[in-house]
GROMACS .gro file of C-alpha atoms in nm:
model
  153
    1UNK     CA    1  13.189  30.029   4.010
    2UNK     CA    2  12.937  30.303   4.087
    3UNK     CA    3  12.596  30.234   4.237
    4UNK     CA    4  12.254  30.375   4.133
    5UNK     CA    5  11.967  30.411   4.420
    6UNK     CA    6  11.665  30.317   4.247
    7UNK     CA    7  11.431  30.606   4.140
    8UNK     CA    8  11.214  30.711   4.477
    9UNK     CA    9  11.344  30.489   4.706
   10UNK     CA   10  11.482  30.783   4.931
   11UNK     CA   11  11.075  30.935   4.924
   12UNK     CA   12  10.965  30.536   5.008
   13UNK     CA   13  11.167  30.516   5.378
   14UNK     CA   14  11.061  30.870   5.452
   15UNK     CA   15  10.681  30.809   5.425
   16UNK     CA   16  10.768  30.473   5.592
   17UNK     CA   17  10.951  30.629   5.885
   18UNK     CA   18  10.664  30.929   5.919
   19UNK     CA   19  10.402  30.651   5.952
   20UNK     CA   20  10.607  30.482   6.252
   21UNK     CA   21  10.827  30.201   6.059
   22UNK     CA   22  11.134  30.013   6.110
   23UNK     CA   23  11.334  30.041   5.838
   24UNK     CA   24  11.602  29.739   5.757
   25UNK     CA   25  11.779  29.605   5.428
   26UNK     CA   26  11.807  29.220   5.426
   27UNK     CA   27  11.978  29.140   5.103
   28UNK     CA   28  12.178  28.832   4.994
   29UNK     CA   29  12.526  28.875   4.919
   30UNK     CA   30  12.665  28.566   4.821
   31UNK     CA   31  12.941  28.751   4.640
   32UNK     CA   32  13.119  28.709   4.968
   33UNK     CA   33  13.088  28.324   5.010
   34UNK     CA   34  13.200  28.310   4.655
   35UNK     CA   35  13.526  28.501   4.696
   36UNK     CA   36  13.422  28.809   4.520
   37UNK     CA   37  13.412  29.060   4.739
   38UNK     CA   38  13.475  28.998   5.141
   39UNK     CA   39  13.320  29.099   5.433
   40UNK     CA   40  13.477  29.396   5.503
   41UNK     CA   41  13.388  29.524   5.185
   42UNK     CA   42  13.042  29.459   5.166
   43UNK     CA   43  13.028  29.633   5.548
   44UNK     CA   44  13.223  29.929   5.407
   45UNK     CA   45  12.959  29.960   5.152
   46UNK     CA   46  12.690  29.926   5.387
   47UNK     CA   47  12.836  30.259   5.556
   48UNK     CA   48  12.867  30.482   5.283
   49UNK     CA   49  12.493  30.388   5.171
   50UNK     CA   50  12.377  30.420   5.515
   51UNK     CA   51  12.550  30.769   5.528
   52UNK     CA   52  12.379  30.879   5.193
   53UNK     CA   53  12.028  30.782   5.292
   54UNK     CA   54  12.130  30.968   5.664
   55UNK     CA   55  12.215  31.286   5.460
   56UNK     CA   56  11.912  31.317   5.296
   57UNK     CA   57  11.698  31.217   5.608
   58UNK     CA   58  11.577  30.852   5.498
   59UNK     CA   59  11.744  30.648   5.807
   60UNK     CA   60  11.772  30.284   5.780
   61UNK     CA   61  11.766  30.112   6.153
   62UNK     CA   62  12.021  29.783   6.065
   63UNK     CA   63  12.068  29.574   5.765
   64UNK     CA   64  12.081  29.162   5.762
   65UNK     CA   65  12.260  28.986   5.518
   66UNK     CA   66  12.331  28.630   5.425
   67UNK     CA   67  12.743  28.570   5.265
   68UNK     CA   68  12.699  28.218   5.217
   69UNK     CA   69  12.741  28.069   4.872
   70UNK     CA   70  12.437  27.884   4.766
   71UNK     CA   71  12.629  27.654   4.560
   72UNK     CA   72  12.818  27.502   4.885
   73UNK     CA   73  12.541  27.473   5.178
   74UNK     CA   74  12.208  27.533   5.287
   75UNK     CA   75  12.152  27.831   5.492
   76UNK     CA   76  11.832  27.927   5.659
   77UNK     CA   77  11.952  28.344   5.634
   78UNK     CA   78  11.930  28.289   5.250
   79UNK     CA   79  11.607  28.380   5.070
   80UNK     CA   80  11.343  28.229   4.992
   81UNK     CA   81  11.501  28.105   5.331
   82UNK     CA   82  11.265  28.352   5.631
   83UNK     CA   83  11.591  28.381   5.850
   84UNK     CA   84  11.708  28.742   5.848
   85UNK     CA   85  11.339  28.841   5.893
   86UNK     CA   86  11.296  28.617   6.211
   87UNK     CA   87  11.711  28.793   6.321
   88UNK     CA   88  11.541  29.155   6.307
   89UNK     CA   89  11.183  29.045   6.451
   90UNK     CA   90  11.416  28.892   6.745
   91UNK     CA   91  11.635  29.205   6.782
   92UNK     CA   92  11.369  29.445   6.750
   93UNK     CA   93  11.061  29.319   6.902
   94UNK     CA   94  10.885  29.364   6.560
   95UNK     CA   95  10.532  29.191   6.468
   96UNK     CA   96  10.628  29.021   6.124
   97UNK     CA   97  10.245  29.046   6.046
   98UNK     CA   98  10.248  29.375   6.082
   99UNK     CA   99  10.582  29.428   5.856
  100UNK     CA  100  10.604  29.517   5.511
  101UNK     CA  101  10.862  29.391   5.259
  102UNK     CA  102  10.956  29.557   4.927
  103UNK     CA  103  11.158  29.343   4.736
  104UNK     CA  104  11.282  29.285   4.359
  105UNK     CA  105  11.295  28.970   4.328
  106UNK     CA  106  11.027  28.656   4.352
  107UNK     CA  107  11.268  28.510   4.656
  108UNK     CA  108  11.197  28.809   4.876
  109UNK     CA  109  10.769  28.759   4.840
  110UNK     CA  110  10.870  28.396   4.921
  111UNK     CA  111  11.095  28.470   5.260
  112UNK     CA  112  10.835  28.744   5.338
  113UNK     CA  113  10.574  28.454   5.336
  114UNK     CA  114  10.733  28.205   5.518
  115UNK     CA  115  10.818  28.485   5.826
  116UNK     CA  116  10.420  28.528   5.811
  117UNK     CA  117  10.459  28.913   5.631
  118UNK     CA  118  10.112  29.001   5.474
  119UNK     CA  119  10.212  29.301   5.301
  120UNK     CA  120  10.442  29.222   5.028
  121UNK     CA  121  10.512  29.440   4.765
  122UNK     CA  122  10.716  29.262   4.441
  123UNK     CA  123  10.911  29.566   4.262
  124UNK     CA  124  10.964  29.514   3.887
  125UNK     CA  125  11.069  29.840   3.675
  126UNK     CA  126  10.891  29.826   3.323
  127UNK     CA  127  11.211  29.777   3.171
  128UNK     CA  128  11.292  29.525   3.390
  129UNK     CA  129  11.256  29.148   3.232
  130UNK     CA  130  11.159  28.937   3.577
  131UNK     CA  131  11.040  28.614   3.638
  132UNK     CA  132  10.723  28.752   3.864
  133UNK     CA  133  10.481  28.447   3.852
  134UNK     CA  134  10.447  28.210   4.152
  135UNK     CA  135  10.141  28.067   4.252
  136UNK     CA  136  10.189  28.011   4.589
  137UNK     CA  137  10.283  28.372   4.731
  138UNK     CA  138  10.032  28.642   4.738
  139UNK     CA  139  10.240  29.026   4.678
  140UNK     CA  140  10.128  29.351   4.511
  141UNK     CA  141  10.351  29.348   4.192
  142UNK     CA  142  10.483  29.765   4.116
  143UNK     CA  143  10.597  29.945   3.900
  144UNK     CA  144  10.695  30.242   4.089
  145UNK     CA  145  10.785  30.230   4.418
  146UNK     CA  146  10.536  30.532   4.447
  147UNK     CA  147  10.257  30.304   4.356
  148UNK     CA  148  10.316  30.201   4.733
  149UNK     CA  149  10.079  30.285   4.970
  150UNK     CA  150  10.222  30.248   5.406
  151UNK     CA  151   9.966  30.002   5.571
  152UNK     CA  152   9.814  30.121   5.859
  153UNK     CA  153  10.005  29.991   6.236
   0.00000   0.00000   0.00000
């Protein structure tokens, strides 16, 4: 099925990347533990959108990912779980305090948290019906990823 890139994402890794970032994807993809899709495919995937966002000079530097089904086992890779954020801190020297996460969904503002991430941005399209309270996590919620503006490093 075809895949959309949401609106301005391409314009968010390019300001990113001109103010010094890292850029990474760490996404869930339990579709894999389940059976729906396999590794392979998901890895395939992660080419061709690595090779659009090359082409129009938004570079990502890696991308974590968690296949396990949450239905089966506990996995510390899985958000809310912090474990792909510790991975590319490990493999890339990277200052988690210093880091930024832009997410879509409550579970990334609560993995940011736990890997100590101050800046934590929670995006939620206006048409977009979200579950985006949680007392316990502090994030910027947005409504364009333009509303974003790159921290200082």
């Amino acid at each position: 099925s075809p895949k959309i890139i949401i609106e301005n994402v391409i314009d968010v890794v390019k300001k990113f990347r001109e103010h010094g970032y890292l850029i990474f994807v760490v996404t869930n993809q339990s579709g894999i533990g389940r059976g729906y899709y396999s590794d392979d495919d998901f890895k395939i995937f992660m080419k061709h959108l690595f090779t659009f966002f090359h082409k129009k000079n938004a570079n990502f530097d890696a991308y974590y990912y968690c296949s396990c089904d949450p239905t089966k086992n506990f996995c510390i890779n899985r958000k809310p779980n912090p474990g792909m954020f510790f991975s590319a801190a490990s493999d890339y020297s990277i200052d988690l305090t210093e880091s930024v996460m832009i997410g879509d969904n409550i579970s990334d503002m609560i993995a940011a948290d736990k890997a100590f991430i101050q800046n934590k941005f929670l995006y939620v399209p206006f048409n977009k019906k979200h579950k985006i309270s949680n007392d316990e996590v502090e994030y910027q919620l947005v409504h364009s990823l333009l509303e974003i503006n790159v921290p200082k490093i």
